[in-house]
XYZ file of C-alpha atoms in Angstrom:
779
model
C 139.032 13.320 27.364
C 136.081 13.437 24.960
C 136.308 17.207 24.682
C 140.047 17.073 24.052
C 139.627 14.442 21.345
C 136.905 16.466 19.670
C 139.014 19.618 19.617
C 142.058 17.726 18.356
C 140.055 16.212 15.506
C 138.753 19.559 14.397
C 142.128 21.277 14.594
C 143.786 18.547 12.552
C 141.148 18.572 9.838
C 140.903 22.261 8.930
C 143.317 25.211 9.042
C 143.469 27.420 12.103
C 141.140 30.361 11.545
C 141.311 34.005 12.447
C 138.486 35.296 14.601
C 136.632 37.536 12.188
C 133.061 37.967 11.047
C 132.079 35.777 8.129
C 131.727 37.698 4.859
C 128.573 37.211 2.772
C 128.769 34.023 0.695
C 125.908 32.486 -1.272
C 126.701 28.918 -2.411
C 123.600 28.992 -4.617
C 125.192 31.490 -7.013
C 125.851 29.682 -10.287
C 123.565 26.720 -9.585
C 121.574 27.338 -12.772
C 122.035 29.175 -16.094
C 124.820 26.729 -16.913
C 127.056 27.710 -14.006
C 127.172 24.064 -12.888
C 128.056 24.885 -9.298
C 126.421 23.127 -6.357
C 125.448 24.283 -2.855
C 126.626 21.425 -0.648
C 129.179 21.259 2.136
C 132.913 21.330 1.430
C 136.127 22.624 3.016
C 138.818 24.707 1.301
C 140.562 22.395 -1.178
C 138.436 19.601 0.281
C 138.372 15.970 -0.732
C 134.752 15.485 0.318
C 131.982 17.623 -1.166
C 128.603 16.507 0.180
C 125.787 17.897 -1.933
C 122.461 16.873 -3.486
C 122.127 14.919 -6.688
C 118.943 16.165 -8.299
C 116.837 14.196 -10.721
C 114.592 15.107 -13.610
C 113.236 11.578 -13.881
C 116.227 9.661 -15.222
C 118.392 7.772 -12.756
C 121.221 7.608 -15.312
C 121.463 11.358 -15.671
C 121.195 14.623 -13.768
C 119.725 18.013 -14.646
C 122.925 19.900 -13.853
C 126.438 19.263 -15.080
C 127.550 18.366 -11.558
C 124.356 16.930 -10.173
C 122.403 20.005 -9.062
C 120.277 22.575 -10.827
C 118.369 25.195 -8.870
C 115.309 24.844 -11.075
C 114.965 21.120 -10.345
C 113.558 20.422 -6.898
C 113.614 16.637 -6.676
C 116.663 14.727 -5.455
C 117.740 11.110 -5.266
C 120.490 11.446 -2.678
C 123.363 13.419 -1.200
C 126.603 12.516 -2.986
C 130.037 12.604 -1.392
C 132.157 14.064 -4.205
C 131.707 16.861 -6.736
C 133.628 18.904 -9.286
C 132.864 22.614 -9.354
C 131.472 24.005 -12.581
C 132.770 21.433 -15.081
C 131.126 21.835 -18.460
C 130.378 18.242 -19.411
C 126.907 17.040 -18.535
C 127.126 15.204 -16.302
C 130.589 16.337 -15.320
C 132.258 13.893 -12.972
C 132.104 12.320 -9.531
C 128.764 12.578 -7.714
C 129.822 9.394 -5.968
C 127.732 7.370 -3.505
C 124.422 9.258 -3.256
C 122.944 8.634 0.211
C 119.172 9.006 0.300
C 117.094 9.370 3.501
C 113.935 7.411 2.789
C 110.769 7.521 4.907
C 109.179 4.350 3.633
C 109.498 0.616 3.113
C 112.178 -0.602 0.726
C 110.261 -3.370 -1.048
C 111.640 -2.986 -4.578
C 115.110 -2.369 -5.952
C 116.022 1.334 -5.952
C 118.043 0.680 -9.101
C 114.895 -0.586 -10.785
C 113.292 2.783 -10.014
C 114.772 4.067 -13.259
C 112.601 7.189 -13.385
C 113.344 8.146 -9.770
C 109.629 8.041 -9.062
C 109.712 6.215 -5.727
C 113.087 6.506 -4.019
C 113.406 10.267 -4.375
C 111.862 13.324 -2.754
C 110.861 16.863 -3.607
C 111.803 19.975 -1.681
C 111.415 23.736 -1.825
C 114.169 26.294 -1.625
C 112.417 27.939 1.302
C 113.433 24.856 3.300
C 116.993 24.735 1.992
C 120.060 26.605 3.257
C 123.780 26.513 2.613
C 126.927 28.156 3.911
C 130.609 27.318 3.464
C 131.060 23.887 5.046
C 127.382 23.155 5.704
C 124.155 22.275 3.889
C 120.640 21.736 5.247
C 117.313 20.863 3.638
C 113.935 19.666 4.862
C 112.282 17.537 2.210
C 108.604 17.818 1.453
C 108.079 14.450 3.148
C 109.256 16.005 6.413
C 112.744 14.456 6.549
C 115.393 16.978 7.578
C 118.991 16.508 6.415
C 121.821 18.497 8.004
C 125.334 17.983 6.622
C 128.751 19.392 7.554
C 132.241 18.353 6.494
C 135.949 18.617 7.179
C 138.597 17.989 4.523
C 138.047 14.234 4.177
C 134.972 13.404 6.263
C 131.528 14.557 7.227
C 128.750 14.316 9.770
C 125.089 14.097 8.934
C 121.948 14.249 10.998
C 118.737 12.908 9.486
C 115.511 13.645 11.359
C 112.462 11.620 10.337
C 108.860 12.637 11.073
C 107.106 10.912 13.944
C 105.372 7.729 12.873
C 107.247 7.446 9.569
C 109.743 4.735 8.770
C 113.369 5.823 8.806
C 116.092 4.527 6.529
C 119.130 5.507 4.526
C 119.815 4.163 1.033
C 123.460 3.882 -0.035
C 123.248 4.066 -3.837
C 126.865 2.986 -4.102
C 127.062 2.370 -7.851
C 125.145 5.500 -8.891
C 127.964 7.939 -9.653
C 126.981 10.677 -12.090
C 128.696 9.011 -15.027
C 127.986 5.460 -13.884
C 130.470 2.902 -12.653
C 132.299 -0.262 -13.545
C 131.761 -1.971 -10.203
C 130.692 -1.217 -6.657
C 130.543 -2.938 -3.282
C 128.410 -2.328 -0.196
C 128.928 -4.149 3.111
C 126.690 -3.576 6.141
C 127.927 -4.595 9.597
C 125.177 -4.413 12.239
C 127.665 -5.327 14.991
C 129.662 -2.127 14.435
C 126.688 -0.067 13.193
C 128.628 0.639 10.019
C 128.221 0.674 6.258
C 131.394 0.344 4.200
C 131.984 0.156 0.503
C 133.559 1.468 -2.641
C 132.764 2.412 -6.199
C 135.090 1.873 -9.155
C 134.354 4.709 -11.539
C 135.641 7.582 -13.671
C 134.132 8.520 -17.012
C 134.752 12.284 -17.012
C 133.205 13.698 -20.200
C 132.625 10.094 -21.254
C 129.320 10.941 -22.945
C 130.678 13.931 -24.799
C 129.466 13.970 -28.378
C 132.834 15.077 -29.772
C 134.896 12.703 -27.658
C 135.244 9.949 -30.225
C 131.914 8.210 -29.701
C 132.372 4.619 -28.590
C 136.151 5.140 -28.686
C 135.944 7.925 -26.112
C 139.034 7.322 -23.946
C 137.244 8.526 -20.827
C 134.620 5.788 -20.802
C 136.867 4.028 -18.352
C 137.541 3.628 -14.657
C 140.432 5.534 -13.146
C 139.655 5.709 -9.436
C 138.071 3.756 -6.623
C 136.366 5.818 -3.939
C 136.096 4.114 -0.543
C 133.670 5.201 2.159
C 132.966 4.199 5.731
C 129.868 5.358 7.623
C 129.162 4.683 11.298
C 125.938 5.384 13.210
C 124.950 6.249 16.753
C 122.288 3.546 17.050
C 121.538 -0.034 16.103
C 119.937 -0.954 12.808
C 116.316 -2.049 12.915
C 116.611 -3.547 9.449
C 119.056 -4.013 6.604
C 118.918 -4.988 2.968
C 120.681 -4.783 -0.358
C 119.892 -4.769 -4.046
C 121.542 -5.692 -7.300
C 119.939 -4.634 -10.555
C 116.238 -5.479 -10.185
C 116.642 -7.895 -7.266
C 116.078 -6.586 -3.752
C 117.101 -8.729 -0.773
C 115.759 -7.660 2.637
C 118.020 -8.751 5.477
C 121.083 -9.005 3.249
C 124.275 -7.229 4.289
C 126.345 -7.220 1.108
C 125.937 -6.479 -2.576
C 128.081 -5.632 -5.570
C 127.759 -4.588 -9.168
C 128.246 -1.533 -11.347
C 126.138 0.319 -13.900
C 128.405 0.881 -16.893
C 129.178 4.280 -18.417
C 126.319 4.811 -20.830
C 122.978 6.473 -20.249
C 119.290 5.818 -20.729
C 118.195 2.289 -21.621
C 121.782 1.074 -21.966
C 122.353 1.662 -18.255
C 118.906 1.876 -16.648
C 118.147 -0.818 -14.110
C 121.777 -1.737 -13.456
C 123.643 -1.188 -10.223
C 123.827 -2.090 -6.567
C 123.609 -0.694 -3.071
C 122.205 -1.270 0.396
C 120.057 0.269 3.086
C 119.855 0.455 6.841
C 116.628 1.082 8.719
C 115.917 2.600 12.127
C 112.910 2.985 14.367
C 110.039 5.100 13.104
C 110.568 8.815 13.626
C 114.254 8.397 14.487
C 116.866 11.110 14.586
C 119.869 9.437 12.962
C 123.445 10.599 13.494
C 126.037 9.426 10.943
C 129.775 10.029 10.591
C 131.393 9.208 7.260
C 134.897 9.284 5.816
C 136.178 8.818 2.311
C 139.475 7.796 0.752
C 140.892 7.122 -2.703
C 143.368 4.692 -1.129
C 141.550 2.097 0.981
C 138.650 1.309 3.254
C 140.992 1.543 6.220
C 141.988 5.006 5.018
C 138.347 6.083 4.932
C 137.893 4.892 8.512
C 141.069 6.619 9.683
C 140.127 9.863 7.962
C 136.671 9.753 9.529
C 137.744 8.953 13.053
C 140.515 11.551 13.055
C 138.447 14.367 11.605
C 134.959 13.675 12.987
C 134.997 12.792 16.698
C 132.097 10.700 17.976
C 130.613 13.721 19.732
C 130.763 15.935 16.636
C 127.600 17.489 15.255
C 126.786 19.490 12.144
C 126.863 22.548 14.389
C 130.393 21.928 15.662
C 131.864 20.744 12.367
C 130.052 23.412 10.389
C 131.428 26.090 12.705
C 135.000 24.784 12.436
C 134.942 24.501 8.655
C 133.173 27.835 8.368
C 136.050 29.318 10.365
C 138.526 27.647 8.008
C 136.771 29.308 5.090
C 136.916 32.625 6.924
C 140.684 32.225 7.099
C 140.753 32.014 3.316
C 138.351 34.929 2.914
C 140.469 37.000 5.292
C 143.278 36.882 2.748
C 141.322 39.475 0.765
C 139.380 42.046 2.776
C 137.254 44.432 0.741
C 135.100 47.384 1.752
C 133.303 50.320 0.226
C 131.317 48.327 -2.323
C 127.651 47.489 -2.656
C 126.156 44.555 -0.779
C 125.495 42.699 -4.026
C 129.044 43.116 -5.317
C 130.464 42.084 -1.950
C 128.373 38.898 -1.948
C 129.309 38.139 -5.539
C 132.988 38.756 -4.722
C 133.253 36.462 -1.720
C 131.161 33.776 -3.377
C 133.487 33.921 -6.367
C 136.454 33.569 -4.010
C 134.712 30.612 -2.355
C 134.184 28.875 -5.684
C 137.748 29.598 -6.826
C 139.279 28.011 -3.702
C 137.439 24.702 -3.909
C 140.225 23.648 -6.247
C 142.635 21.959 -6.320
C 141.219 19.198 -4.139
C 143.084 17.231 -1.494
C 144.000 13.743 -2.711
C 145.993 12.198 0.099
C 144.758 10.454 3.237
C 145.941 11.669 6.612
C 148.820 9.191 6.476
C 150.101 10.839 3.276
C 149.130 8.088 0.857
C 147.294 8.917 -2.345
C 146.056 7.422 -5.608
C 148.349 8.170 -8.521
C 147.683 8.640 -12.209
C 148.724 5.006 -12.690
C 146.028 3.818 -10.228
C 148.778 2.756 -7.832
C 149.169 4.002 -4.265
C 151.970 6.482 -3.617
C 153.271 8.504 -0.665
C 153.528 12.278 -0.631
C 156.967 13.828 -0.369
C 158.518 14.923 2.931
C 157.654 18.565 3.451
C 154.767 18.452 0.988
C 151.728 19.669 2.909
C 149.234 17.860 0.699
C 148.814 16.128 -2.625
C 146.313 17.982 -4.776
C 144.413 16.875 -7.842
C 141.834 17.886 -10.454
C 143.275 20.391 -12.911
C 141.027 21.925 -15.554
C 144.075 23.185 -17.390
C 142.645 24.761 -20.552
C 140.222 26.727 -18.385
C 142.157 27.469 -15.235
C 145.447 28.751 -16.628
C 143.751 31.984 -17.740
C 142.625 33.223 -14.290
C 142.159 30.628 -11.544
C 145.768 29.502 -11.268
C 146.896 33.127 -11.036
C 144.501 33.728 -8.155
C 145.685 30.546 -6.443
C 149.325 31.522 -6.908
C 148.605 35.008 -5.621
C 146.709 33.988 -2.483
C 148.160 30.566 -1.696
C 151.624 30.144 -3.209
C 152.132 27.339 -0.697
C 149.196 25.381 -2.150
C 150.267 26.240 -5.709
C 153.703 24.775 -5.039
C 152.264 21.567 -3.646
C 149.938 21.385 -6.660
C 152.931 21.832 -8.984
C 154.673 18.948 -7.214
C 151.515 16.867 -7.504
C 151.167 17.588 -11.220
C 154.802 16.673 -11.797
C 154.307 13.386 -9.956
C 151.123 12.643 -11.914
C 153.064 13.277 -15.139
C 155.848 10.930 -14.020
C 153.220 8.264 -13.295
C 151.798 8.877 -16.789
C 154.954 8.025 -18.735
C 156.229 11.582 -18.433
C 153.145 13.108 -20.082
C 151.558 16.224 -18.583
C 147.905 15.847 -19.495
C 145.857 18.939 -20.254
C 142.927 18.028 -17.956
C 143.283 15.921 -14.800
C 140.350 14.529 -12.864
C 141.924 13.704 -9.515
C 145.331 12.614 -10.822
C 144.035 10.847 -13.913
C 144.559 12.115 -17.454
C 141.320 12.832 -19.309
C 142.830 14.531 -22.424
C 140.002 17.093 -22.583
C 140.431 20.306 -24.657
C 143.571 21.547 -26.450
C 147.041 22.963 -25.910
C 149.580 22.304 -23.176
C 148.213 24.240 -20.178
C 150.544 22.754 -17.586
C 153.379 24.807 -19.131
C 151.835 28.277 -18.644
C 150.467 27.174 -15.277
C 153.805 26.305 -13.698
C 155.573 29.151 -15.482
C 153.024 31.563 -14.025
C 153.409 30.158 -10.530
C 157.176 30.550 -10.766
C 156.712 34.152 -11.911
C 154.435 34.738 -8.911
C 157.221 33.624 -6.599
C 156.157 30.016 -5.970
C 159.282 28.096 -5.040
C 158.197 25.032 -3.024
C 158.524 22.601 -5.927
C 161.367 21.240 -8.021
C 161.258 23.961 -10.641
C 164.312 22.764 -12.558
C 162.954 19.237 -12.977
C 159.511 20.541 -13.904
C 160.893 22.907 -16.538
C 163.031 20.146 -18.063
C 160.056 17.802 -18.216
C 157.725 20.363 -19.798
C 160.356 21.418 -22.339
C 160.815 17.773 -23.248
C 157.063 17.456 -23.786
C 157.258 20.489 -26.088
C 160.220 19.196 -28.091
C 160.049 15.372 -28.206
C 157.029 13.813 -29.864
C 155.294 11.255 -27.656
C 153.940 7.910 -28.912
C 150.304 9.041 -28.855
C 150.861 12.255 -30.800
C 149.468 10.751 -34.019
C 146.454 9.105 -32.408
C 142.880 10.091 -33.244
C 141.470 8.312 -30.196
C 139.052 10.654 -28.458
C 139.243 13.320 -31.139
C 138.291 16.007 -31.537
C 137.307 16.923 -27.958
C 139.456 14.511 -25.963
C 142.381 13.680 -28.219
C 144.651 11.183 -26.531
C 147.852 12.811 -27.732
C 149.391 15.736 -25.868
C 151.289 18.138 -28.134
C 149.681 16.296 -31.086
C 151.632 15.827 -34.325
C 154.545 17.626 -32.693
C 157.173 16.847 -35.324
C 154.988 18.269 -38.069
C 154.174 21.285 -35.903
C 157.867 21.989 -35.415
C 158.514 21.626 -39.138
C 155.617 23.808 -40.327
C 155.555 26.218 -37.373
C 151.784 25.702 -37.041
C 149.297 22.899 -36.466
C 147.943 21.856 -39.841
C 144.200 21.517 -39.474
C 143.916 18.579 -41.898
C 146.492 16.366 -40.172
C 146.881 17.749 -36.638
C 145.099 14.973 -34.694
C 143.689 17.761 -32.567
C 140.455 19.646 -31.955
C 141.421 22.518 -34.242
C 144.685 23.503 -35.852
C 144.443 27.233 -35.296
C 143.381 26.793 -31.664
C 146.217 24.328 -31.091
C 148.704 26.767 -32.628
C 147.504 29.650 -30.458
C 147.567 27.523 -27.304
C 151.008 26.077 -27.980
C 152.429 29.470 -28.903
C 151.335 30.850 -25.558
C 152.622 27.762 -23.732
C 156.007 28.068 -25.440
C 156.185 31.784 -24.676
C 155.574 30.902 -21.018
C 158.332 28.299 -21.032
C 160.718 30.849 -22.546
C 159.886 33.348 -19.819
C 160.463 30.703 -17.164
C 163.779 29.708 -18.719
C 164.889 33.337 -18.743
C 164.092 33.699 -15.033
C 166.318 30.774 -14.118
C 169.116 31.815 -16.460
C 168.648 28.971 -18.935
C 169.660 30.885 -22.051
C 169.642 27.854 -24.344
C 166.054 26.942 -23.541
C 164.979 30.571 -23.775
C 166.444 30.855 -27.274
C 164.844 27.576 -28.241
C 161.342 28.430 -27.036
C 161.035 32.198 -27.479
C 160.643 32.175 -31.277
C 157.892 29.562 -30.938
C 155.852 32.097 -28.995
C 155.243 33.821 -32.355
C 154.034 30.781 -34.302
C 150.492 32.115 -33.916
C 151.287 34.467 -36.809
C 151.364 31.477 -39.151
C 147.639 30.823 -38.680
C 146.673 34.480 -39.018
C 145.301 34.803 -42.531
C 146.043 38.334 -43.757
C 143.571 37.951 -46.599
C 140.671 37.852 -44.145
C 142.322 39.464 -41.102
C 141.528 36.604 -38.734
C 142.927 33.422 -37.316
C 141.946 30.592 -39.652
C 142.403 26.878 -40.223
C 145.455 26.204 -42.374
C 146.305 22.978 -44.157
C 149.639 21.192 -44.296
C 150.255 22.379 -47.875
C 150.010 25.983 -46.696
C 146.560 26.662 -48.138
C 143.633 27.887 -46.062
C 140.479 25.975 -45.277
C 137.745 27.039 -47.677
C 134.453 28.597 -46.641
C 135.879 30.869 -43.964
C 133.696 33.301 -42.066
C 134.603 35.007 -38.766
C 131.861 32.988 -37.066
C 133.344 29.632 -38.067
C 134.499 27.143 -35.452
C 136.457 25.097 -37.988
C 139.988 25.017 -36.658
C 138.942 26.073 -33.178
C 137.799 24.535 -29.883
C 134.632 25.787 -28.231
C 134.876 29.144 -29.892
C 134.844 31.040 -33.157
C 137.583 32.650 -35.190
C 136.232 36.026 -34.063
C 136.973 35.052 -30.461
C 140.248 33.191 -30.941
C 141.812 35.894 -33.086
C 142.343 37.933 -29.906
C 144.075 35.083 -28.045
C 147.559 36.586 -28.252
C 148.101 38.250 -24.862
C 151.853 37.710 -25.236
C 152.058 39.919 -28.343
C 149.209 42.421 -28.546
C 151.359 44.880 -30.463
C 152.178 42.192 -33.030
C 148.502 41.383 -33.436
C 147.646 45.059 -33.786
C 150.272 45.441 -36.503
C 148.671 42.641 -38.518
C 145.310 44.373 -38.115
C 146.600 47.687 -39.447
C 147.799 49.360 -36.275
C 146.607 50.030 -32.740
C 143.721 52.292 -33.704
C 142.431 49.798 -36.258
C 142.736 46.972 -33.752
C 140.894 49.005 -31.112
C 138.103 49.717 -33.589
C 137.768 46.003 -34.245
C 137.720 45.374 -30.527
C 134.907 47.929 -30.213
C 132.885 45.885 -32.695
C 133.655 42.732 -30.723
C 131.969 44.175 -27.619
C 129.091 45.998 -29.331
C 126.425 45.067 -31.831
C 125.844 46.808 -35.149
C 123.767 49.474 -33.402
C 126.467 50.264 -30.876
C 124.762 48.502 -27.979
C 126.740 46.399 -25.551
C 127.042 42.747 -26.637
C 128.855 41.066 -23.762
C 126.417 38.345 -22.681
C 127.267 35.723 -25.296
C 125.177 33.973 -27.904
C 126.725 35.666 -30.956
C 129.830 33.958 -32.377
C 131.018 37.287 -33.772
C 131.154 38.905 -30.357
C 132.456 38.507 -26.849
C 131.466 35.360 -25.005
C 131.698 35.606 -21.195
C 130.687 31.960 -20.832
C 133.919 30.399 -22.082
C 137.626 30.921 -21.628
C 139.377 31.674 -24.952
C 138.322 35.324 -24.930
C 138.047 36.247 -21.259
C 141.233 38.308 -21.431
C 139.936 40.359 -24.394
C 138.338 43.214 -22.379
C 141.774 44.014 -20.990
C 143.467 44.318 -24.393
C 142.502 47.970 -24.762
C 145.267 48.792 -22.286
C 147.918 47.574 -24.708
C 146.168 49.415 -27.553
C 146.446 52.762 -25.776
C 142.755 53.095 -24.865
C 142.586 51.925 -21.229
C 139.347 53.783 -20.516
C 137.622 51.237 -22.749
C 138.984 48.394 -20.630
C 137.517 50.154 -17.601
C 134.039 50.564 -19.067
C 133.958 47.153 -20.769
C 135.052 45.219 -17.698
C 132.561 47.127 -15.553
C 129.766 46.315 -18.006
C 130.600 42.609 -17.825
C 130.893 42.674 -14.020
C 127.461 44.252 -13.673
C 125.541 42.376 -16.378
C 127.128 38.969 -17.030
C 127.750 38.382 -13.313
C 125.541 38.964 -10.312
C 123.906 37.356 -7.315
C 121.305 34.604 -7.201
C 121.364 31.170 -8.842
C 121.965 32.666 -12.321
C 124.819 34.845 -11.095
C 127.512 33.237 -13.273
C 127.604 33.701 -17.054
C 128.388 30.045 -17.752
C 130.302 27.003 -16.527
C 132.472 28.035 -13.595
C 135.088 25.571 -14.862
C 136.710 24.815 -11.510
C 136.625 28.409 -10.384
C 137.923 30.061 -13.554
C 134.975 32.358 -14.192
C 134.793 33.143 -10.496
C 138.501 34.015 -10.452
C 137.953 36.374 -13.399
C 135.356 38.197 -11.320
C 137.634 38.425 -8.277
C 140.368 40.068 -10.341
C 137.965 42.355 -12.188
C 136.337 43.507 -8.956
C 139.766 44.396 -7.533
C 140.589 46.382 -10.665
C 143.542 44.236 -11.769
C 144.049 41.301 -14.142
C 147.057 39.117 -15.050
C 148.605 40.495 -18.215
C 149.856 37.246 -19.728
C 150.488 33.681 -18.521
C 154.111 33.101 -17.608
C 154.567 36.566 -16.144
C 153.340 38.491 -13.087
C 152.482 41.980 -14.359
C 148.937 43.144 -13.629
C 146.778 45.170 -15.989
C 144.764 47.972 -14.409
C 141.022 48.391 -14.639
C 138.921 50.107 -11.979
C 137.980 48.487 -8.647
C 134.387 48.164 -7.479
C 135.527 48.609 -3.858
C 137.183 51.592 -2.236
C 139.579 49.384 -0.285
C 141.156 45.993 -0.980
C 143.759 44.441 1.298
C 145.277 41.172 0.036
C 147.697 39.186 2.188
C 149.499 36.371 0.408
C 150.277 33.236 2.404
C 153.979 34.134 2.105
C 153.390 37.383 4.009
C 153.427 39.769 1.034
C 150.652 42.375 1.218
C 148.960 44.109 -1.713
C 146.735 47.131 -1.062
C 144.336 48.816 -3.467
C 142.534 52.029 -2.561
C 140.067 54.165 -4.494
C 138.291 57.410 -3.779
C 135.008 56.002 -5.170
C 133.617 53.098 -7.143
C 133.081 55.107 -10.318
C 134.071 53.499 -13.585
C 136.845 55.628 -15.028
C 140.440 56.075 -13.908
C 141.474 59.707 -13.565
C 144.905 59.008 -12.090
C 146.878 56.317 -10.252
C 149.626 56.383 -7.668
C 151.812 53.332 -7.069
C 153.681 53.200 -3.772
C 153.065 56.921 -3.400
C 154.403 58.011 -6.796
C 152.359 59.094 -9.822
C 151.820 56.127 -12.126
C 150.819 56.697 -15.740
C 151.179 53.147 -17.026
C 148.057 51.015 -17.483
C 149.781 48.068 -15.846
C 151.718 47.267 -12.692
C 155.201 45.742 -12.655
C 155.836 42.230 -11.415
C 157.157 43.662 -8.162
C 153.582 44.399 -7.082
C 152.803 40.682 -6.940
C 156.241 39.523 -5.887
C 157.064 42.069 -3.189
C 153.778 43.875 -2.535
C 152.801 47.509 -2.691
C 149.978 50.026 -2.619
C 147.902 51.288 -5.533
C 145.753 54.384 -5.120
C 143.090 55.038 -7.749
C 141.321 58.314 -8.332
C 138.129 57.381 -10.171
C 135.456 59.466 -11.850
C 132.306 59.268 -13.927
C 133.870 60.583 -17.139
C 136.598 58.807 -19.064
C 140.079 60.281 -18.907
C 141.393 59.654 -22.398
C 144.895 60.853 -21.636
C 145.861 58.601 -18.706
C 147.765 55.498 -19.763
C 147.686 56.382 -23.452
C 151.282 57.396 -24.177
C 153.204 54.669 -26.069
C 155.519 54.119 -23.091
C 152.517 53.606 -20.801
C 150.940 50.700 -22.656
């Protein structure tokens, strides 16, 4: 009976896995150099993500954007939730750090504001991680071994002989703080239960409106329930500076500020065991209720489960995802970088619903998932993800993409019909610019995703693009987290651009570029479903970007409502833009490269300018960032730019430029990402680049061709469609291409490749072929 229950729990908690060898994955890639990834245990699209929260001596902060930085080797606990690669510091989540402590708790851990006492150092030689599992032995001799399923985890904590053994539940100490928290210890059931009321994503952001930052608020309550295999030898709690040995309950939050404004506030509890104990703990989480956390835990982590058994099952679930793309014929380093990038890209979206189908909505009410919906998914870094990650998700897991589309539509309905540009869980955070939900769902539809109400979604997104909402004139949260979606819409529709002086947005030119691309995507979607009226309404708006292109300077620029241009322009300016310069944003027209080239004086002139974008004045490569006049691999607005040479009739330059970025901006090791992974976006870029293909434009399914770094790629979509890519070598330059057996001279693949599958055969060489893909019809 016990064995049957254990197997049932594991099978219900993770997908059935194919029996294949695990590919090389290094969860430490991106854990420094601004990558903001973390090495802890998580399942594909998992709710729980159990990973260290490091400390640099400030309990109200963390050295990494999501709690971990490879160069900091002191931690204050193992937190239950994380967001992958978010750029705010700290990013979000990091809820309920649990700290194994080999000592006497005689002061309040919250009062240890510098993390001097209730923390521990470690070395990376004693730390290991693999998909679904994380292990570290601290310098004080305490070993922590963690493994997780989708909504629950199991931990084993081994304390040195003769040393006291205890676990601190730092319930209020989420990365961004908390409004309130509760911890309840029940010795009779050997359990610790509680919750934290928190949120605050990007709440400390300097450009988020200061004290009016709309994200300094609570928008979710995370419940947890932990149960142990042995009785407690001691218990206690704390609130602010007061510690109460023997107590079994405490409450109190920390607020959402940092430093002295928050230090010394908060609450939690601890349980103690016999000296030198080996402690076994099972824990579940829920965004719905304490009962949901218990049910998730008991269903997914049987009493007999161990980190070995759970780690193996979740590792197998990851292997199922990795098996969707099998690569061979590449170097060991590129193979590791590839599968780690795939790993990071498939952490999102995250499961939101409990096993009974209930979930927390954008309105902080409890809802039930739809019949036939496999899961409710949340956390959508729209401005980032719509450029690469959502395409990879739609390609590999159209089933998940459809459920995410349904989830996003429900979150919008719960948010007064507003599709927010950045969701943490299901909550609107308003971060960044544009209307990324539109190109996201339009792209998924183009990729063949059909398991969502596409008609209702299109109607709702078109309404958002045509009817001004009540917050469109608000400056709350501006510039970085402007409350209004489609800000100042009526004026935008009248002027055909976002006026920088009155747009209530981060930057008028950036907003115009983003909305033009979103509207182009909606037009493409409307055309696919035969909605001629909507197509005719939205298609012209896809060209509004031309109204913020200043022909006098040859760049995108900030334009005022009276039609004049912002004074003091230089190509390096960020006035009118969001996290980027005019030099970067000027290229953000993937829907009309020929139109952009015409404004620049023709294709050859545009290609020459693109050459200068990727090289310094001496002709050396300049693709690592740091120069506002040149390519920045660390942020999203320009990540499509290396592929623009294809449309300019010089595809060999795409091949060499992409390969240079793959081999210098990316790599293995903790600094192996160029910048914030942004919920898998930068990782998804690498996956596409390594396969030698890249999505041409949001809202469509054509693929641009580069050159693969593997001699064989086999991709099996979850809908059964197979894509195969072969190459005679891993050299840089395309000599010729065959598509489904026929000679192929175009530098892109038709939508049928994604939608129905096919085989691409590359012949590569060491010298550029400057005739392939260069005829006007071929680009």
